[in-house]
Short mmCIF file of N, CA and C in Angstrom, two decimals:
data_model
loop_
_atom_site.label_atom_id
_atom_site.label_comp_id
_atom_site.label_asym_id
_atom_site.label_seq_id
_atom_site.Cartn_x
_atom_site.Cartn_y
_atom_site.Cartn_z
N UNK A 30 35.34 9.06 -22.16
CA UNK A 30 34.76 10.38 -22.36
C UNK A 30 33.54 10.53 -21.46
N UNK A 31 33.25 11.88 -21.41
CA UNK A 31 32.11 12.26 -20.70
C UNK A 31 31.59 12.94 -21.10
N UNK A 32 29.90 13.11 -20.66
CA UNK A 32 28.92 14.00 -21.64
C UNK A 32 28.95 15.33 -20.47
N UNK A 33 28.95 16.31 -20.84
CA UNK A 33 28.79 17.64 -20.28
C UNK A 33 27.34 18.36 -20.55
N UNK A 34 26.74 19.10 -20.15
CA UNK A 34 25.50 19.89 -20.71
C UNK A 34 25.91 21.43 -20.45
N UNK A 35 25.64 22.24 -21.53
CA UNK A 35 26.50 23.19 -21.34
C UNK A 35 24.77 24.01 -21.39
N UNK A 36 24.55 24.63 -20.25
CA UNK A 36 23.22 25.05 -20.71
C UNK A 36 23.32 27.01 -20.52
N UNK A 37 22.36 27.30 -21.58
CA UNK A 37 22.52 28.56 -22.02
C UNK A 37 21.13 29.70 -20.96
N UNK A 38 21.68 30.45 -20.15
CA UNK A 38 20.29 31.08 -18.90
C UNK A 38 20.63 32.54 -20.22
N UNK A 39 19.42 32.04 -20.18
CA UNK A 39 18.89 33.68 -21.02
C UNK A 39 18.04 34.45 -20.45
N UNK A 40 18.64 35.94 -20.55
CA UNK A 40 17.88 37.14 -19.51
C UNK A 40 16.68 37.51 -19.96
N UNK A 41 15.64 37.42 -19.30
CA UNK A 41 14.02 37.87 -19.16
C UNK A 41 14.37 38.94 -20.24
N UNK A 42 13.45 39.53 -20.99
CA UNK A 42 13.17 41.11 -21.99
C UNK A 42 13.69 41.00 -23.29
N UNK A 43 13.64 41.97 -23.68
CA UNK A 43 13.88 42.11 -25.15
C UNK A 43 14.99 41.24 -25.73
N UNK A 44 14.66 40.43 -26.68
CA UNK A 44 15.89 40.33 -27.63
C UNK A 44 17.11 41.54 -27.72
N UNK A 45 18.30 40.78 -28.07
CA UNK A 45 19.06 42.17 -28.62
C UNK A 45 18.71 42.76 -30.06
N UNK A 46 19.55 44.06 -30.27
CA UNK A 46 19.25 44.23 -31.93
C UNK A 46 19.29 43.91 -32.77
N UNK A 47 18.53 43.27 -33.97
CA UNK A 47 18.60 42.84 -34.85
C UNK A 47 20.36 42.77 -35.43
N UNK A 48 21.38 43.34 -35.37
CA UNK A 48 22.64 43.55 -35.38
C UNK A 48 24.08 42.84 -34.56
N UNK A 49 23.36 42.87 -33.87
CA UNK A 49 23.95 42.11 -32.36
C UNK A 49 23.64 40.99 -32.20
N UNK A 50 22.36 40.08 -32.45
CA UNK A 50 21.68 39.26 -32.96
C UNK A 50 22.58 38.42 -34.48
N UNK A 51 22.36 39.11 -35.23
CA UNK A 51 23.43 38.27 -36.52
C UNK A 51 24.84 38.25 -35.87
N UNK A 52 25.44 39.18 -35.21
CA UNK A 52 26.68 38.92 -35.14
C UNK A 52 26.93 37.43 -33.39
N UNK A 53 26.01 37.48 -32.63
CA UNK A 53 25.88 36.12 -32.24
C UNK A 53 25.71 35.27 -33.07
N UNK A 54 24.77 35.29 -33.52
CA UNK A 54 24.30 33.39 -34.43
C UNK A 54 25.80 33.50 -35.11
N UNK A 55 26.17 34.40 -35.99
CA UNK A 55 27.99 34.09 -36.87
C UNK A 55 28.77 33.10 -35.82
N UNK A 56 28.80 34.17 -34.41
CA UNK A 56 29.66 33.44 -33.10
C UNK A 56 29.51 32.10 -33.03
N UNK A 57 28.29 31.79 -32.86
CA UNK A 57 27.34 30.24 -32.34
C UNK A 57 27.91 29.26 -33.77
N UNK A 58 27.68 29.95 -34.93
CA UNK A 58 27.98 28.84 -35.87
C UNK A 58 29.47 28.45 -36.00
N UNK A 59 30.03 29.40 -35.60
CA UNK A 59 31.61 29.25 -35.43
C UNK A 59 32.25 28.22 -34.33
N UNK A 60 31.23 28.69 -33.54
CA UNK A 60 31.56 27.68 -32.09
C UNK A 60 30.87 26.11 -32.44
N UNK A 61 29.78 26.43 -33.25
CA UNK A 61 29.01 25.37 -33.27
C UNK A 61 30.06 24.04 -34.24
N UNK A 62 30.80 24.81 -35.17
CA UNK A 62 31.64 23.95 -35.96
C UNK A 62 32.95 23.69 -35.98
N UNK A 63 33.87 24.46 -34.68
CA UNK A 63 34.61 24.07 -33.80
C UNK A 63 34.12 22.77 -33.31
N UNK A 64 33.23 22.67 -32.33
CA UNK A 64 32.71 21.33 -31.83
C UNK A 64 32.61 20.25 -33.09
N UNK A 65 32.01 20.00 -33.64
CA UNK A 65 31.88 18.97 -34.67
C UNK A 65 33.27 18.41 -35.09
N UNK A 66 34.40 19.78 -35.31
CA UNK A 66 35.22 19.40 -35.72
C UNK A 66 36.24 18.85 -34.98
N UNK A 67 36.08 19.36 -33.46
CA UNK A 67 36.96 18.38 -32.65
C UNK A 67 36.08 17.19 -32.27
N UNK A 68 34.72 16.41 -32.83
CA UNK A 68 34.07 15.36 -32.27
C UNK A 68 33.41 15.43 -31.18
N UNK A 69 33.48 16.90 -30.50
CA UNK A 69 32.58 16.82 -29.17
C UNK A 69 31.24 16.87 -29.33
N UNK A 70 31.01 17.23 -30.37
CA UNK A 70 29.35 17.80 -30.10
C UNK A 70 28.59 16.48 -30.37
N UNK A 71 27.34 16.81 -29.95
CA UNK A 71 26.83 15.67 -29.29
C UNK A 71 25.45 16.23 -30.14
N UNK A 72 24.66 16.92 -29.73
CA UNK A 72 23.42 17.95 -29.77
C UNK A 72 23.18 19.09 -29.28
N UNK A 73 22.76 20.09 -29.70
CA UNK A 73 22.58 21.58 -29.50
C UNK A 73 20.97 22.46 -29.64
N UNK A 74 20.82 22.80 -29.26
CA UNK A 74 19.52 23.49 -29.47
C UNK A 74 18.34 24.63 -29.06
N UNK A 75 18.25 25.63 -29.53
CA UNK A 75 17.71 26.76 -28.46
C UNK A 75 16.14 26.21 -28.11
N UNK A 76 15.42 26.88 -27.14
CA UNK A 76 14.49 26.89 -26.56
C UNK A 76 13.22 27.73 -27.00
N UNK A 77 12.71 27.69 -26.61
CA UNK A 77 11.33 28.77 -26.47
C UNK A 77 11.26 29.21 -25.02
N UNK A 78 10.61 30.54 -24.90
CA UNK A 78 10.45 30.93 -23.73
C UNK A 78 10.14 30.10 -22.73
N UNK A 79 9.58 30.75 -21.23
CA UNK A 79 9.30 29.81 -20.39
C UNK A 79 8.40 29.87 -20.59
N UNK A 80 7.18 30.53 -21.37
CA UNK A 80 5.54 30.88 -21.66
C UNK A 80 5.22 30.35 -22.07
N UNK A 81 6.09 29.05 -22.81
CA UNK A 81 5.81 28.27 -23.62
C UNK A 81 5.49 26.63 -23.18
N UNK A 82 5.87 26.53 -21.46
CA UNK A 82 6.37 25.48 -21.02
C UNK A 82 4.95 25.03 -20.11
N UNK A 83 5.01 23.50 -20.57
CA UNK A 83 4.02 22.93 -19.56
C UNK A 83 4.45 21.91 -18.80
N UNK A 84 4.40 22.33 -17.24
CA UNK A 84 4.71 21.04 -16.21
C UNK A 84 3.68 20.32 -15.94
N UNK A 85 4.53 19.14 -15.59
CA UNK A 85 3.23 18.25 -15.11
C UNK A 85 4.47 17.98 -13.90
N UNK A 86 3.46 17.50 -13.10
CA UNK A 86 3.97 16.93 -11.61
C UNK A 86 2.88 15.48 -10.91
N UNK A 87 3.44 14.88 -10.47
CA UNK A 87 2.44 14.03 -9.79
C UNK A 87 2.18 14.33 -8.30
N UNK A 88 0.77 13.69 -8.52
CA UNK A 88 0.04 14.33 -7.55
C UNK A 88 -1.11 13.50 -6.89
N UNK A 89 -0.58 12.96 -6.08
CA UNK A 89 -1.75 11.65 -5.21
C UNK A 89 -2.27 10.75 -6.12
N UNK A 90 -1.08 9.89 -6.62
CA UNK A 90 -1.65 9.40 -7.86
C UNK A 90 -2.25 9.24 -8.91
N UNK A 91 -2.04 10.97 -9.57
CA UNK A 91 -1.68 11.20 -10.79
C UNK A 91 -1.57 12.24 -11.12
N UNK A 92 -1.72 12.88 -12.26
CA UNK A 92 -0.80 13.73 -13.04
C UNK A 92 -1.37 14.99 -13.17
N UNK A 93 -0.79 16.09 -12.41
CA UNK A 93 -1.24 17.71 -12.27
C UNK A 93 -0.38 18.15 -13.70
N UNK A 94 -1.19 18.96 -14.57
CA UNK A 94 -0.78 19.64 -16.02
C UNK A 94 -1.24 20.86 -15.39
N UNK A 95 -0.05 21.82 -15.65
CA UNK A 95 -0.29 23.33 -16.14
C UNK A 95 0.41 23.92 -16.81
N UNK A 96 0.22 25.37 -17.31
CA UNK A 96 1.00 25.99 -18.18
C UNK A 96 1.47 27.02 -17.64
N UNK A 97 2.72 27.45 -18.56
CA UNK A 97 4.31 28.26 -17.92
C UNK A 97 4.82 28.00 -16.87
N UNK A 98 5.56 29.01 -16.80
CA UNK A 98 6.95 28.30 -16.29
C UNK A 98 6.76 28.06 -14.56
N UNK A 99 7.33 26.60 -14.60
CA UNK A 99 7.49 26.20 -12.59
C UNK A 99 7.91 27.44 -11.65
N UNK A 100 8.88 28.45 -11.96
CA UNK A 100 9.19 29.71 -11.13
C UNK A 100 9.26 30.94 -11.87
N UNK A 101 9.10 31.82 -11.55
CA UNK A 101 9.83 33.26 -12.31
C UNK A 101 10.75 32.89 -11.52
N UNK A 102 11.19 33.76 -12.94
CA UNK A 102 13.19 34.00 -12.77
C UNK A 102 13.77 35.30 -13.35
N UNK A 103 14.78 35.68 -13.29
CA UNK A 103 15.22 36.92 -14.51
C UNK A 103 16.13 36.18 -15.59
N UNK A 104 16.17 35.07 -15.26
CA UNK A 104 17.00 34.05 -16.23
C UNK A 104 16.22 32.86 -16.16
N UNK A 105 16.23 32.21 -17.64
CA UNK A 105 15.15 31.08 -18.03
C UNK A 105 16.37 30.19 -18.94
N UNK A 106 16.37 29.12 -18.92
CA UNK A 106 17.24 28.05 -19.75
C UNK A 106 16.51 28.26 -21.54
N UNK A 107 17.44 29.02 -21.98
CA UNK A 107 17.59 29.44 -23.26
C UNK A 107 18.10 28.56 -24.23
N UNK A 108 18.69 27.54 -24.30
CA UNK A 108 19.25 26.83 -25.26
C UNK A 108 20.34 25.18 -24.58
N UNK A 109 20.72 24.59 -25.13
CA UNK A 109 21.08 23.66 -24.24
C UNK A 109 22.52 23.29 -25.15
N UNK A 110 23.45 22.54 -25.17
CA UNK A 110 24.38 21.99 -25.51
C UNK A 110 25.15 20.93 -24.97
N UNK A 111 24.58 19.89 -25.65
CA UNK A 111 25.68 18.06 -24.95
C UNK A 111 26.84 17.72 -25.35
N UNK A 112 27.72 17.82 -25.06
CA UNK A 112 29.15 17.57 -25.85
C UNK A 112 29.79 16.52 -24.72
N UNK A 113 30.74 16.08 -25.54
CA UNK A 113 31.74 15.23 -25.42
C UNK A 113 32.76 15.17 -24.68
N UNK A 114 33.41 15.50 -23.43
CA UNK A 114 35.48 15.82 -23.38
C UNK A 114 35.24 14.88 -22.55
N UNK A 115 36.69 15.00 -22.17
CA UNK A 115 37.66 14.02 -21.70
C UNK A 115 37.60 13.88 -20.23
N UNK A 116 37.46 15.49 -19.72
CA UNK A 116 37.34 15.85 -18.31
C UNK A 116 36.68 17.48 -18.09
N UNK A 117 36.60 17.72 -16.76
CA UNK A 117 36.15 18.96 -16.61
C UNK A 117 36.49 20.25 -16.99
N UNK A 118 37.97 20.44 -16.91
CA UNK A 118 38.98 20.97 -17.97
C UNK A 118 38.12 21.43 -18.83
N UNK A 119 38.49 20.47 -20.00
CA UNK A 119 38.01 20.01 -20.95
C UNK A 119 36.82 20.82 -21.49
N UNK A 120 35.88 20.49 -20.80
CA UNK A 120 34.40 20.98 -20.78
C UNK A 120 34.62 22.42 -20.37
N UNK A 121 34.91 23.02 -19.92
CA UNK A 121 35.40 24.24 -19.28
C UNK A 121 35.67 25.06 -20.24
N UNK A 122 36.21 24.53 -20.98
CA UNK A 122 37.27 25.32 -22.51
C UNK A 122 36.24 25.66 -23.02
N UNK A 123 34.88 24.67 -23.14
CA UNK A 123 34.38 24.57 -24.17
C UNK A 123 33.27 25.51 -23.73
N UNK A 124 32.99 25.91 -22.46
CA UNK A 124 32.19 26.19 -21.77
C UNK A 124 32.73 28.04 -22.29
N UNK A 125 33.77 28.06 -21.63
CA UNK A 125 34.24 29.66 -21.97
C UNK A 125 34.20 29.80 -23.65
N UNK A 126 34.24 29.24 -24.73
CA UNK A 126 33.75 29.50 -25.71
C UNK A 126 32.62 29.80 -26.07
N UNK A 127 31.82 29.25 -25.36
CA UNK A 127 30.12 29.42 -25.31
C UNK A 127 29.77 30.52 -25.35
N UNK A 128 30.67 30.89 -23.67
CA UNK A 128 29.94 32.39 -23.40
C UNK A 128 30.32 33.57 -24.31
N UNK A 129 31.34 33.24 -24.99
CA UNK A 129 32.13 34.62 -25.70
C UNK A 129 31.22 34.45 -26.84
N UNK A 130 31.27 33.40 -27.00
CA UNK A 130 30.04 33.32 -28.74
C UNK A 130 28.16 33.69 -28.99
N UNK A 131 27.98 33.60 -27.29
CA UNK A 131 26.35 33.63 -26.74
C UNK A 131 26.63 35.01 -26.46
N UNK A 132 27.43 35.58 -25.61
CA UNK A 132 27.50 36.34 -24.45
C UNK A 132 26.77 36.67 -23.16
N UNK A 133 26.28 35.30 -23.42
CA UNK A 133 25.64 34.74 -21.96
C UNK A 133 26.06 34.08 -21.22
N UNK A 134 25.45 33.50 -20.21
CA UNK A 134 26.14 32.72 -18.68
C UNK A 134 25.62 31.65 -19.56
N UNK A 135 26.94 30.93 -19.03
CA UNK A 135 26.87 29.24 -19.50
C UNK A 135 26.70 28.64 -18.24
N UNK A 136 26.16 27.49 -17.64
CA UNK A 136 26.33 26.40 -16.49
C UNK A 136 26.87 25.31 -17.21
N UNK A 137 27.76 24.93 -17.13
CA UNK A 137 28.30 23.58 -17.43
C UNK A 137 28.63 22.28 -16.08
N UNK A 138 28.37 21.40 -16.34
CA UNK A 138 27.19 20.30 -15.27
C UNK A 138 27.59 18.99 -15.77
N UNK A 139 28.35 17.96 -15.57
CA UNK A 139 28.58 16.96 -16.19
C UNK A 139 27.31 15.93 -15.66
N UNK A 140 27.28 15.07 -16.65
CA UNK A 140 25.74 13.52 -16.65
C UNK A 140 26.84 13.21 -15.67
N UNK A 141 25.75 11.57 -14.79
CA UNK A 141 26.70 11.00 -13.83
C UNK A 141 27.24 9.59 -14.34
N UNK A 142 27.19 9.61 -15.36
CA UNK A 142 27.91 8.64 -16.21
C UNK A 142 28.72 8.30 -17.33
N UNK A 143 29.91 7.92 -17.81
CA UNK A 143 30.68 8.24 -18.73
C UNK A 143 30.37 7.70 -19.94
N UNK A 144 30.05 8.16 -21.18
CA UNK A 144 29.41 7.61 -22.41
C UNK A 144 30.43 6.05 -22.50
N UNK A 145 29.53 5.42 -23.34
CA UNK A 145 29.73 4.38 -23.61
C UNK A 145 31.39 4.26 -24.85
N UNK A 146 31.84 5.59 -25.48
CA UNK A 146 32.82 5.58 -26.46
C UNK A 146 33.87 5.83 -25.85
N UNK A 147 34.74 5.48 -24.91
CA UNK A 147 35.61 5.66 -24.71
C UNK A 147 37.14 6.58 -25.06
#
């Protein structure tokens, strides 16, 4: 097996409506327990804005801290998801489920190494 990261780019501005909003999270929990139940899921988890984010970088031997985000963007990594398949396929499936359940752009990106469970 292989670990995939299925990561969730969420668009700059308003939340959706409170309406549209419940009827995602229903999607997400649906998708979310699909995964469990075929053994892929791994870990899942949304984000906080990028306003929220502090880089550090090194810097002539040592460590530059600041706050928000490394670039503007109109899309910021919104949520993340590690799962399990077999192959890219695989991950793919799981990937187009994402988006129908988010209705966001998924990137799906495999680690460069194959988990240890065969």
């Amino acid at each position: 097996m292989k670990y995939y990261l299925l990561s969730v780019m969420q668009p700059q501005g308003e939340p959706p409506a409170p309406e549209v909003l419940e009827e995602i999270m229903h999607n997400l929990d649906v998708f979310n327990t699909e995964l469990h139940e075929a053994g892929a899921w791994v870990f899942a988890g949304g984000l906080h804005g990028p306003e929220t984010a502090t880089v550090l970088r090194a810097r002539d031997g040592d460590v530059l801290v600041t706050d928000g985000p490394y670039t503007e963007s109109k899309e910021y990594l919104g949520g993340i998801c590690l799962i399990k398949a077999p192959d890219l396929d695989a991950a793919l499936t799981w990937g187009r489920k994402a988006t129908l359940a988010t209705t966001l752009p998924i990137e799906v990106r495999p680690f460069t190494h194959e988990s240890e469970d065969r």
